[in-house]
Short mmCIF file of C-alpha atoms and ligand atoms in Angstrom, two decimals:
data_model
loop_
_atom_site.label_atom_id
_atom_site.label_comp_id
_atom_site.label_asym_id
_atom_site.label_seq_id
_atom_site.Cartn_x
_atom_site.Cartn_y
_atom_site.Cartn_z
CA MET A 698 -11.81 -42.20 3.61
CA THR A 699 -9.12 -39.45 5.02
CA VAL A 700 -10.72 -36.30 4.80
CA ALA A 701 -7.88 -35.21 2.94
CA GLU A 702 -9.04 -37.76 0.89
CA ALA A 703 -12.32 -37.03 0.94
CA GLN A 704 -11.31 -33.34 -0.25
CA ALA A 705 -9.27 -34.93 -3.04
CA ARG A 706 -12.25 -36.08 -4.36
CA ALA A 707 -13.96 -32.46 -4.27
CA ALA A 708 -11.15 -31.53 -6.51
CA ASP A 709 -12.24 -34.62 -9.23
CA ARG A 710 -15.66 -33.94 -9.58
CA GLY A 711 -14.40 -30.45 -10.37
CA ASP A 712 -16.81 -28.62 -6.74
CA VAL A 713 -13.82 -25.70 -6.07
CA PHE A 714 -12.83 -22.98 -5.54
CA THR A 715 -10.74 -20.32 -7.32
CA LEU A 716 -8.01 -18.54 -4.94
CA ILE A 717 -7.34 -14.71 -6.53
CA ASP A 718 -3.70 -12.89 -5.50
CA PRO A 719 -5.03 -9.48 -4.43
CA SER A 720 -2.07 -7.50 -5.23
CA THR A 721 -2.23 -8.63 -8.93
CA GLY A 722 -5.73 -9.86 -8.96
CA GLN A 723 -4.28 -13.03 -10.86
CA PRO A 724 -5.72 -16.61 -9.72
CA PHE A 725 -3.36 -18.70 -8.49
CA GLN A 726 -4.53 -22.03 -7.07
CA ASP A 727 -8.27 -24.29 -6.56
CA VAL A 728 -9.21 -24.78 -3.17
CA PRO A 729 -11.96 -27.69 -2.14
CA ARG A 730 -15.40 -26.88 -1.15
CA ALA A 731 -16.30 -29.86 1.41
CA THR A 732 -19.41 -31.77 1.55
CA THR A 733 -22.07 -31.91 4.45
CA ALA A 734 -20.81 -35.58 4.50
CA GLU A 735 -17.18 -35.07 4.38
CA VAL A 736 -17.26 -32.48 7.15
CA ASP A 737 -19.16 -35.02 9.35
CA ALA A 738 -16.72 -37.50 8.67
CA ALA A 739 -14.18 -35.05 10.01
CA ILE A 740 -15.40 -34.13 13.45
CA ALA A 741 -15.98 -38.59 13.48
CA ASP A 742 -12.84 -38.53 13.35
CA ALA A 743 -11.80 -35.83 16.22
CA VAL A 744 -14.36 -37.70 17.92
CA ILE A 745 -11.66 -40.28 18.94
CA ALA A 746 -8.60 -38.58 18.32
CA GLN A 747 -10.30 -36.92 21.24
CA ARG A 748 -10.77 -38.94 23.75
CA ALA A 749 -6.88 -40.47 23.41
CA TRP A 750 -5.99 -36.91 23.49
CA ALA A 751 -7.88 -35.91 26.68
CA ALA A 752 -6.70 -39.41 28.06
CA LEU A 753 -3.13 -37.68 27.47
CA ALA A 754 -0.49 -36.70 31.08
CA PRO A 755 -0.64 -33.59 30.87
CA THR A 756 2.86 -32.93 30.28
CA ALA A 757 2.57 -35.03 27.49
CA ARG A 758 0.05 -32.70 25.52
CA ALA A 759 2.49 -29.85 26.86
CA ASP A 760 5.17 -31.62 25.62
CA ALA A 761 3.02 -31.78 22.29
CA LEU A 762 1.99 -28.43 21.73
CA ARG A 763 5.02 -27.39 22.68
CA ALA A 764 6.75 -29.43 19.46
CA PHE A 765 3.73 -27.60 16.95
CA ALA A 766 4.86 -24.29 18.01
CA ARG A 767 8.67 -25.71 16.61
CA ALA A 768 6.87 -26.61 13.29
CA VAL A 769 5.24 -23.77 13.21
CA GLU A 770 8.56 -21.72 14.05
CA GLY A 771 10.22 -23.13 11.90
CA ALA A 772 7.76 -22.77 9.10
CA GLN A 773 8.11 -19.20 10.02
CA GLU A 774 8.97 -17.85 6.62
CA GLU A 775 7.02 -20.29 4.38
CA LEU A 776 3.35 -19.62 6.30
CA ALA A 777 4.59 -15.69 5.22
CA GLN A 778 4.78 -16.33 2.45
CA LEU A 779 1.95 -18.21 2.11
CA GLU A 780 0.11 -15.26 3.47
CA VAL A 781 1.63 -12.20 1.67
CA ARG A 782 0.37 -14.26 -2.08
CA ASN A 783 -3.23 -15.25 -0.70
CA SER A 784 -4.11 -12.17 2.14
CA GLY A 785 -2.04 -9.34 0.51
CA HIS A 786 -0.53 -8.35 3.82
CA PRO A 787 2.98 -6.85 3.63
CA VAL A 788 5.44 -9.45 4.48
CA SER A 789 6.88 -8.09 7.92
CA SER A 790 3.75 -8.11 9.25
CA ALA A 791 2.70 -11.42 7.85
CA ARG A 792 6.11 -13.04 9.64
CA TRP A 793 4.58 -11.16 12.64
CA GLU A 794 1.23 -12.89 12.45
CA ALA A 795 3.68 -16.53 12.00
CA GLY A 796 5.47 -15.31 14.36
CA HIS A 797 2.39 -15.06 16.27
CA VAL A 798 0.29 -18.22 16.20
CA ALA A 799 4.03 -19.84 17.67
CA GLN A 800 3.85 -17.77 20.49
CA VAL A 801 -0.31 -18.41 21.12
CA LEU A 802 0.78 -21.67 21.24
CA ASN A 803 3.84 -21.40 22.89
CA PHE A 804 2.03 -19.72 25.82
CA SER A 805 -1.09 -22.73 25.73
CA ALA A 806 1.36 -25.70 26.11
CA GLY A 807 1.49 -24.72 30.05
CA ALA A 808 -2.06 -24.63 30.28
CA PRO A 809 -2.00 -28.10 30.75
CA GLU A 810 -0.50 -28.34 33.72
CA ARG A 811 -2.16 -25.15 35.19
CA LEU A 812 -6.02 -26.40 34.89
CA SER A 813 -6.51 -26.94 38.75
CA GLY A 814 -9.78 -27.44 39.86
CA GLN A 815 -10.94 -25.67 43.33
CA GLN A 816 -10.90 -28.35 47.09
CA ILE A 817 -14.31 -26.33 48.33
CA PRO A 818 -14.82 -26.73 52.38
CA VAL A 819 -17.58 -29.13 52.47
CA ALA A 820 -18.72 -30.63 55.39
CA GLY A 821 -18.93 -35.12 55.23
CA GLY A 822 -16.70 -35.31 52.46
CA LEU A 823 -13.95 -33.44 50.09
CA ASP A 824 -15.28 -31.04 47.59
CA VAL A 825 -13.46 -30.67 43.99
CA THR A 826 -14.29 -29.35 40.98
CA PHE A 827 -12.54 -30.87 37.60
CA HIS A 828 -12.09 -28.41 34.51
CA GLU A 829 -13.24 -31.22 31.84
CA PRO A 830 -12.59 -30.37 27.66
CA TYR A 831 -16.08 -30.14 26.08
CA GLY A 832 -14.81 -32.90 23.33
CA VAL A 833 -14.85 -31.56 19.82
CA VAL A 834 -14.72 -27.40 19.20
CA GLY A 835 -15.82 -25.88 15.75
CA VAL A 836 -13.79 -22.80 14.82
CA ILE A 837 -14.83 -20.60 12.31
CA VAL A 838 -12.50 -17.65 11.02
CA PRO A 839 -12.64 -14.99 8.89
CA TRP A 840 -10.06 -13.57 6.12
CA ASN A 841 -8.80 -10.36 7.81
CA PHE A 842 -6.67 -12.61 9.91
CA PRO A 843 -6.23 -16.16 8.44
CA MET A 844 -3.24 -17.62 11.07
CA THR A 845 -3.72 -15.86 14.22
CA ILE A 846 -7.47 -15.48 14.43
CA ALA A 847 -7.02 -19.18 13.91
CA SER A 848 -4.34 -20.28 16.87
CA TRP A 849 -6.35 -17.39 19.49
CA GLY A 850 -9.33 -21.48 18.62
CA PHE A 851 -7.07 -24.03 18.03
CA ALA A 852 -4.35 -23.37 20.34
CA PRO A 853 -6.05 -23.12 24.06
CA ALA A 854 -9.00 -25.45 23.13
CA LEU A 855 -6.52 -28.14 21.92
CA ALA A 856 -4.42 -27.56 25.43
CA ALA A 857 -7.87 -28.13 27.20
CA GLY A 858 -7.87 -31.23 25.92
CA ASN A 859 -10.51 -30.80 23.33
CA ALA A 860 -10.83 -32.20 20.07
CA VAL A 861 -10.55 -28.94 16.47
CA VAL A 862 -12.18 -29.12 13.89
CA LEU A 863 -11.60 -25.68 11.63
CA LYS A 864 -13.01 -24.05 8.42
CA PRO A 865 -10.91 -20.68 7.45
CA ALA A 866 -12.71 -18.55 5.44
CA GLU A 867 -13.17 -19.54 1.81
CA LEU A 868 -11.07 -16.03 0.61
CA THR A 869 -7.69 -17.27 2.79
CA PRO A 870 -8.01 -21.29 3.61
CA LEU A 871 -4.19 -21.28 2.70
CA THR A 872 -2.28 -20.95 6.10
CA ALA A 873 -4.60 -22.26 8.28
CA ILE A 874 -4.42 -25.86 5.71
CA ARG A 875 -0.39 -25.65 6.05
CA LEU A 876 -0.76 -24.70 10.31
CA SER A 877 -2.94 -28.65 10.76
CA GLU A 878 -0.41 -29.78 8.98
CA LEU A 879 2.45 -28.84 10.60
CA ALA A 880 0.23 -29.72 13.24
CA ARG A 881 0.34 -33.36 12.38
CA GLU A 882 4.85 -33.59 10.96
CA ALA A 883 5.46 -32.03 14.75
CA GLY A 884 2.98 -36.03 15.36
CA LEU A 885 -0.43 -34.68 16.99
CA PRO A 886 -2.98 -37.39 16.14
CA LYS A 887 -4.51 -37.95 12.71
CA GLY A 888 -8.65 -36.15 13.60
CA LEU A 889 -6.74 -34.73 16.44
CA PHE A 890 -6.91 -30.72 13.98
CA THR A 891 -8.39 -30.51 11.20
CA VAL A 892 -9.15 -27.52 8.13
CA VAL A 893 -12.35 -28.46 6.47
CA THR A 894 -12.95 -25.62 3.70
CA GLY A 895 -15.50 -25.14 2.25
CA GLN A 896 -18.56 -22.91 2.22
CA GLY A 897 -19.83 -20.82 5.62
CA SER A 898 -23.22 -21.42 5.16
CA VAL A 899 -22.77 -25.99 4.80
CA VAL A 900 -19.52 -25.98 6.73
CA GLY A 901 -19.52 -23.60 9.14
CA GLU A 902 -23.60 -24.15 9.77
CA ARG A 903 -22.07 -28.40 10.29
CA PHE A 904 -20.32 -27.25 12.81
CA VAL A 905 -23.18 -25.25 14.34
CA THR A 906 -26.03 -27.93 14.18
CA HIS A 907 -23.72 -31.32 14.23
CA PRO A 908 -24.18 -33.05 17.86
CA ASP A 909 -20.60 -33.65 18.57
CA VAL A 910 -19.36 -30.36 18.44
CA ARG A 911 -20.03 -29.02 21.67
CA LYS A 912 -18.36 -25.94 21.23
CA VAL A 913 -18.17 -23.44 18.24
CA VAL A 914 -16.27 -19.66 18.14
CA PHE A 915 -16.83 -17.80 15.04
CA THR A 916 -14.63 -14.39 14.35
CA GLY A 917 -16.65 -12.58 11.58
CA SER A 918 -19.65 -10.10 10.67
CA THR A 919 -22.07 -9.22 13.47
CA PRO A 920 -24.70 -10.74 11.20
CA VAL A 921 -23.39 -13.71 11.21
CA GLY A 922 -22.34 -14.24 13.53
CA VAL A 923 -25.82 -13.29 15.63
CA ASP A 924 -27.30 -16.42 13.53
CA VAL A 925 -24.36 -18.20 14.25
CA ALA A 926 -25.02 -17.02 17.97
CA ALA A 927 -29.28 -18.10 17.27
CA GLY A 928 -28.46 -21.98 15.95
CA CYS A 929 -25.62 -22.34 18.44
CA ALA A 930 -28.51 -21.90 20.92
CA ARG A 931 -31.10 -24.01 19.26
CA ALA A 932 -28.78 -26.70 20.01
CA LEU A 933 -27.96 -25.67 23.43
CA LYS A 934 -24.64 -24.93 22.57
CA PRO A 935 -21.84 -22.12 24.15
CA VAL A 936 -19.96 -19.63 21.81
CA THR A 937 -17.65 -17.51 21.69
CA LEU A 938 -18.26 -14.65 18.99
CA GLU A 939 -15.52 -12.02 18.02
CA LEU A 940 -17.47 -9.74 15.74
CA GLY A 941 -16.93 -5.84 14.02
CA GLY A 942 -16.33 -2.98 15.05
CA LYS A 943 -16.15 0.62 14.75
CA SER A 944 -13.53 1.83 17.21
CA ALA A 945 -13.06 5.22 18.47
CA ASN A 946 -9.61 7.13 18.92
CA ILE A 947 -9.96 9.84 20.77
CA VAL A 948 -7.07 12.80 20.82
CA PHE A 949 -7.53 15.69 23.45
CA GLY A 950 -6.36 18.53 23.84
CA ASP A 951 -3.61 17.79 25.79
CA ALA A 952 -2.04 15.27 24.45
CA ASP A 953 0.75 14.89 23.25
CA LEU A 954 0.09 15.89 19.51
CA GLU A 955 3.26 14.98 17.42
CA LYS A 956 2.69 11.51 18.57
CA ALA A 957 -0.72 10.32 18.66
CA ALA A 958 -0.41 12.01 15.17
CA ALA A 959 1.91 9.73 13.64
CA ALA A 960 0.24 6.70 16.06
CA VAL A 961 -2.57 7.21 13.31
CA PRO A 962 -1.87 5.52 10.85
CA ALA A 963 -1.11 2.64 11.98
CA SER A 964 -3.87 2.70 14.31
CA VAL A 965 -6.13 2.34 10.95
CA PHE A 966 -4.27 1.60 7.91
CA ASP A 967 -3.12 -1.34 8.84
CA ASN A 968 -3.96 -4.67 7.24
CA ALA A 969 -5.30 -2.35 4.53
CA GLY A 970 -8.21 -1.10 7.80
CA GLN A 971 -9.81 -4.91 7.44
CA ASP A 972 -8.84 -5.30 10.59
CA CYS A 973 -11.93 -5.04 13.47
CA CYS A 974 -9.29 -3.32 16.16
CA ALA A 975 -8.77 -1.08 13.43
CA ARG A 976 -9.51 3.04 14.64
CA SER A 977 -12.30 3.43 11.91
CA ARG A 978 -13.09 7.31 14.31
CA LEU A 979 -10.53 9.59 15.03
CA LEU A 980 -12.23 12.06 18.08
CA VAL A 981 -10.52 15.53 18.51
CA GLN A 982 -10.48 18.10 20.95
CA ARG A 983 -11.95 20.89 19.00
CA SER A 984 -9.49 23.00 20.11
CA VAL A 985 -7.07 21.12 18.73
CA TYR A 986 -8.71 19.98 15.78
CA ASP A 987 -6.93 21.90 13.17
CA ARG A 988 -3.54 22.34 14.83
CA PHE A 989 -4.04 17.95 14.61
CA LEU A 990 -5.33 17.58 10.82
CA GLU A 991 -2.14 19.95 10.03
CA LEU A 992 0.13 16.73 11.94
CA LEU A 993 -1.46 14.39 10.05
CA GLU A 994 -1.53 15.19 6.61
CA PRO A 995 2.32 13.91 6.63
CA ALA A 996 2.16 11.19 8.89
CA VAL A 997 -0.81 9.40 6.14
CA THR A 998 0.99 10.28 2.68
CA ALA A 999 3.89 8.77 4.13
CA TRP A 1000 1.93 5.75 4.76
CA ARG A 1001 4.12 3.54 2.68
CA VAL A 1002 1.21 1.53 0.34
CA GLY A 1003 2.58 -0.95 -2.04
CA ASP A 1004 4.10 -3.95 -3.39
CA PRO A 1005 3.23 -6.61 -0.07
CA HIS A 1006 6.56 -9.09 -0.70
CA GLU A 1007 8.68 -6.09 -0.46
CA ASP A 1008 10.78 -5.71 3.64
CA GLY A 1009 9.42 -1.82 3.34
CA THR A 1010 5.75 -2.57 2.44
CA GLU A 1011 3.05 -0.75 4.91
CA MET A 1012 -0.05 -2.01 3.80
CA GLY A 1013 -1.00 -3.91 0.53
CA PRO A 1014 -4.37 -4.59 -1.33
CA LEU A 1015 -7.57 -5.37 0.11
CA ILE A 1016 -8.81 -8.73 -0.75
CA SER A 1017 -10.95 -8.59 -2.74
CA ALA A 1018 -12.16 -6.66 -5.88
CA ALA A 1019 -15.86 -6.66 -4.15
CA HIS A 1020 -14.59 -5.81 -1.11
CA ARG A 1021 -13.00 -2.87 -3.05
CA SER A 1022 -15.91 -1.60 -4.06
CA THR A 1023 -17.92 -1.74 -0.92
CA VAL A 1024 -14.79 0.65 1.07
CA ALA A 1025 -15.05 3.02 -1.89
CA GLY A 1026 -19.66 2.94 -1.55
CA PHE A 1027 -17.83 4.74 1.96
CA VAL A 1028 -16.03 7.18 0.10
CA ASP A 1029 -17.80 7.94 -2.49
CA GLY A 1030 -19.54 11.87 -2.18
CA ALA A 1031 -17.67 11.41 1.19
CA ASP A 1032 -15.28 15.27 2.70
CA VAL A 1033 -12.41 13.45 1.58
CA ALA A 1034 -9.85 16.72 3.61
CA PHE A 1035 -6.46 13.99 2.30
CA ARG A 1036 -5.25 10.89 1.04
CA GLY A 1037 -2.57 8.73 0.49
CA SER A 1038 -0.84 7.10 -2.57
CA ALA A 1039 -1.52 3.37 -3.72
CA PRO A 1040 -0.76 1.47 -6.95
CA ASP A 1041 -2.72 2.21 -9.93
CA GLY A 1042 -1.95 -1.25 -11.51
CA ASP A 1043 -3.80 -4.33 -10.87
CA GLY A 1044 -4.91 -5.23 -7.44
CA PHE A 1045 -7.33 -4.50 -5.07
CA TRP A 1046 -5.33 -1.07 -5.01
CA PHE A 1047 -7.19 1.76 -1.94
CA PRO A 1048 -5.45 4.79 -0.12
CA PRO A 1049 -5.36 5.61 3.04
CA THR A 1050 -8.47 7.99 3.37
CA VAL A 1051 -8.80 10.56 5.87
CA VAL A 1052 -12.89 11.94 5.15
CA LEU A 1053 -14.55 14.65 7.02
CA ALA A 1054 -17.23 13.01 9.14
CA ARG A 1055 -20.17 14.10 11.47
CA PRO A 1056 -21.48 11.31 13.99
CA GLY A 1057 -25.02 9.96 12.48
CA GLN A 1058 -23.47 9.29 9.22
CA ARG A 1059 -22.44 5.80 7.34
CA VAL A 1060 -19.16 6.30 7.50
CA ALA A 1061 -19.51 7.31 11.25
CA GLN A 1062 -21.54 4.67 11.99
CA GLU A 1063 -20.65 1.61 9.67
CA GLU A 1064 -17.59 -0.81 9.61
CA VAL A 1065 -16.63 -0.14 7.00
CA PHE A 1066 -13.46 -2.39 6.95
CA GLY A 1067 -10.67 -0.36 4.63
CA PRO A 1068 -8.42 2.08 4.99
CA VAL A 1069 -10.76 4.77 5.08
CA VAL A 1070 -10.52 7.24 8.77
CA ALA A 1071 -13.61 9.40 9.82
CA VAL A 1072 -13.16 12.38 11.89
CA MET A 1073 -14.76 13.83 14.26
CA PRO A 1074 -15.03 17.04 16.59
CA PHE A 1075 -15.24 16.62 20.02
CA GLU A 1076 -16.08 19.52 22.82
CA ASP A 1077 -14.98 18.41 26.21
CA GLU A 1078 -14.51 15.13 28.16
CA ALA A 1079 -17.98 14.60 28.31
CA ASP A 1080 -18.85 14.99 24.49
CA ALA A 1081 -15.55 12.31 23.65
CA ILE A 1082 -16.85 10.10 26.14
CA ARG A 1083 -21.44 10.52 24.12
CA LEU A 1084 -19.72 10.12 20.92
CA ALA A 1085 -17.05 7.41 21.33
CA ASN A 1086 -20.66 5.16 22.48
CA ASP A 1087 -22.19 6.34 19.68
CA THR A 1088 -22.25 3.37 17.47
CA ALA A 1089 -23.09 -0.35 17.82
CA TYR A 1090 -19.97 -1.39 18.58
CA GLY A 1091 -17.59 -2.09 21.25
CA LEU A 1092 -14.53 -3.91 20.48
CA ALA A 1093 -11.11 -2.01 20.70
CA GLY A 1094 -10.22 1.85 21.07
CA SER A 1095 -7.85 4.81 21.95
CA LEU A 1096 -7.28 7.61 23.89
CA TRP A 1097 -4.86 9.90 23.89
CA THR A 1098 -3.67 12.70 26.61
CA GLU A 1099 -1.18 13.68 29.79
CA ASN A 1100 -3.61 13.92 32.28
CA LEU A 1101 -3.43 10.87 34.67
CA GLY A 1102 -7.29 11.53 36.02
CA ARG A 1103 -8.41 11.64 32.65
CA ALA A 1104 -7.18 8.93 31.38
CA VAL A 1105 -8.86 6.80 33.87
CA ARG A 1106 -12.34 7.99 33.74
CA VAL A 1107 -12.94 8.51 30.28
CA SER A 1108 -11.22 4.42 29.68
CA ARG A 1109 -13.60 3.57 32.24
CA ALA A 1110 -16.35 4.99 30.36
CA VAL A 1111 -15.88 3.87 27.03
CA LYS A 1112 -17.92 0.46 26.88
CA SER A 1113 -14.72 -0.59 24.44
CA GLY A 1114 -13.14 -4.79 25.47
CA VAL A 1115 -10.00 -3.25 24.69
CA LEU A 1116 -8.73 -0.11 25.27
CA SER A 1117 -5.21 2.12 25.29
CA VAL A 1118 -4.05 4.71 26.70
CA ASN A 1119 -1.78 6.94 24.75
CA SER A 1120 -1.18 3.60 22.36
CA HIS A 1121 -2.83 2.06 19.53
CA SER A 1122 -1.85 -1.98 21.06
CA SER A 1123 -4.27 -4.06 21.13
CA VAL A 1124 -3.24 -7.92 21.34
CA ARG A 1125 -0.76 -9.59 23.89
CA TYR A 1126 -2.03 -13.38 23.32
CA TRP A 1127 -1.31 -13.08 27.32
CA THR A 1128 -3.95 -10.44 28.01
CA PRO A 1129 -8.08 -10.80 27.48
CA PHE A 1130 -9.68 -9.88 24.25
CA GLY A 1131 -13.17 -9.36 22.76
CA GLY A 1132 -16.01 -7.02 22.39
CA MET A 1133 -19.11 -6.00 23.80
CA LYS A 1134 -21.72 -4.03 22.41
CA ALA A 1135 -22.20 -5.61 19.13
CA SER A 1136 -18.73 -6.59 19.15
CA GLY A 1137 -19.10 -10.01 20.31
CA LEU A 1138 -19.57 -11.79 23.79
CA GLY A 1139 -16.90 -14.34 25.69
CA ARG A 1140 -12.73 -13.49 25.66
CA GLU A 1141 -10.17 -15.16 23.79
CA LEU A 1142 -6.28 -15.06 25.10
CA GLY A 1143 -5.63 -13.91 28.31
CA PRO A 1144 -4.56 -16.13 31.17
CA ASP A 1145 -7.73 -17.41 31.44
CA ALA A 1146 -8.06 -18.39 27.89
CA ALA A 1147 -7.70 -22.32 28.10
CA GLU A 1148 -10.64 -22.43 30.23
CA HIS A 1149 -12.89 -21.09 27.84
CA PHE A 1150 -12.24 -24.19 26.31
CA THR A 1151 -14.01 -26.07 29.42
CA GLU A 1152 -16.70 -27.35 31.42
CA THR A 1153 -16.20 -26.76 35.28
CA LYS A 1154 -17.55 -30.29 36.48
CA ASN A 1155 -18.30 -30.69 40.71
CA VAL A 1156 -17.59 -33.63 42.41
CA PHE A 1157 -18.25 -34.64 46.37
CA PHE A 1158 -16.35 -37.72 47.88
CA ALA A 1159 -17.94 -38.53 50.94
CA THR A 1160 -15.74 -39.24 53.60
CA ASP A 1161 -17.65 -40.41 56.64
CA ALA A 1162 -16.43 -43.83 58.01
CA SER A 1163 -19.44 -46.55 57.36
P1 LIG B 1168 -17.64 -13.39 7.83
O1 LIG B 1168 -18.89 -13.15 8.71
O2 LIG B 1168 -19.03 -13.30 6.30
O3 LIG B 1168 -17.26 -14.67 8.08
C1 LIG B 1168 -17.08 -15.20 9.12
C2 LIG B 1168 -16.94 -16.51 9.18
O4 LIG B 1168 -17.73 -17.61 8.83
C3 LIG B 1168 -15.73 -17.11 7.34
O5 LIG B 1168 -15.82 -18.36 7.55
C4 LIG B 1168 -17.09 -17.62 6.52
O6 LIG B 1168 -17.05 -19.13 5.61
C5 LIG B 1168 -18.43 -18.02 7.64
N1 LIG B 1168 -20.16 -18.23 7.77
C6 LIG B 1168 -20.79 -17.68 6.78
N2 LIG B 1168 -21.57 -17.81 6.98
C7 LIG B 1168 -22.05 -18.99 7.66
C8 LIG B 1168 -22.53 -19.56 8.26
N3 LIG B 1168 -23.94 -19.11 7.79
N4 LIG B 1168 -22.78 -20.03 9.69
C9 LIG B 1168 -20.98 -20.43 10.10
N5 LIG B 1168 -20.22 -19.54 9.30
C10 LIG B 1168 -20.57 -19.08 8.38
O7 LIG B 1168 -16.79 -12.26 7.75
P2 LIG B 1168 -15.18 -11.51 7.30
O8 LIG B 1168 -15.98 -11.45 5.45
O9 LIG B 1168 -14.78 -13.10 7.17
O10 LIG B 1168 -14.38 -10.89 8.17
C11 LIG B 1168 -14.33 -9.92 7.93
C12 LIG B 1168 -15.50 -9.32 8.73
O11 LIG B 1168 -14.71 -10.04 10.95
C13 LIG B 1168 -15.25 -7.99 9.93
O12 LIG B 1168 -17.39 -8.30 10.07
C14 LIG B 1168 -14.13 -8.01 11.03
O13 LIG B 1168 -14.41 -6.64 12.31
C15 LIG B 1168 -14.60 -9.75 11.96
N6 LIG B 1168 -13.63 -9.91 12.56
C16 LIG B 1168 -13.97 -9.27 13.44
C17 LIG B 1168 -12.83 -9.73 14.52
C18 LIG B 1168 -12.80 -10.38 16.00
O14 LIG B 1168 -11.53 -10.72 16.85
N7 LIG B 1168 -13.16 -9.43 16.76
C19 LIG B 1168 -11.37 -10.16 14.03
C20 LIG B 1168 -11.54 -10.32 12.52
C21 LIG B 1168 -12.49 -9.88 11.65
#
């Protein structure tokens, strides 16, 4: 029985969850909820597929991944429209995301021929290292960027010679399902990359406990990530964790204030703030604090919130009614400086919101994962560094200054994995990405992405004539 057949049976027995369009609040599709037996069947198929895949010539694996990339490019608009419907992402963002998946695949396709080991000088022989694939890799994905985050796991894992079983979030499985179909249409063998839909406590948990899944990549919330890591520790299984964030955007008095203020909305309201890298704390030097808020207000009110199907929309709805209540809880009783707009109708709308905060408050410490920024003043460089590091997290961050020495000092002192100076960029698929402290373990993307899906084998060949 194939996994598709097993999932069809799940649909027949009514074991499904219903997807809701976040911009209308209307249900539109049911998706099967896999059983543990179905997860095990997918893993068994993956074990078989992986052996043949790893035995292929590196060039053949590279060609297959390039074909997959071309299939994704050909389906860019289809994938984008699926993401608009399922996740409420503005269509311009969703198109970028689909294009990004193709680029990650193309970049990863360069890896099979470049996974070189070392030759290490030894007496009496030849010593070489090999980058061996783990076997089957389990990838667990959150709902906020369903296809891009999936690709950061599956593309380099496949490039390194692994098979992949992937669990999308319950709320947003559609683009991952389509990507696995595109892999098959592009010629990747059956069982090599399988998407299994269902609950985290069933499907995700099984990736952690199943002995044939030899590495887990988890992206999601810190509490669930800690449980996943604990389970992987019990199974002595390597795990990469990409977790939450509470990133600081630090604006010094010597910065180009107009440019820094204009850049704030995209840094925190992009994807309605449902971004692990959202600069949800805005630290502004006290000497320019009032001036900066004056510059910020028009930028926030101009941020275009509305129908995600329209080309000019910059921000859509939140993912669900429950999540909107959580986000609203952070603003209740807060000192709101000003807000942008949001549609009135059905759908899980929430306006961009600027809150004046104090460092110990919940809104200044916890991940809101919505379009809410907590603004706080600081006195000097040391105070800025202290405040920036004053959360459990350490994922991303930005600093704005025209002073080169300060830019170097502060970017070295802030304990975050991904920083940008006079910019808010966080993700380029050819540079490393990942968090410090409670934001995660390990790195994705970048030059070593495929190597992270291998373990090193050292082999000594005796050359002494006997
Ligand atoms: P979540 O932790 O609730 O779920 C993430 C995934 O884990 C989902 O697929 C879920 O079904 C699965 N899961 C749940 N319980 C599980 C279990 N017991 N075992 C295995 N898997 C389980 O997170 P979410 O609400 O989907 O996503 C939002 C969170 O993700 C935020 O905290 C955000 O910061 C974080 N995130 C981090 C990054 C990053 O790269 N650092 C990127 C995006 C999102």
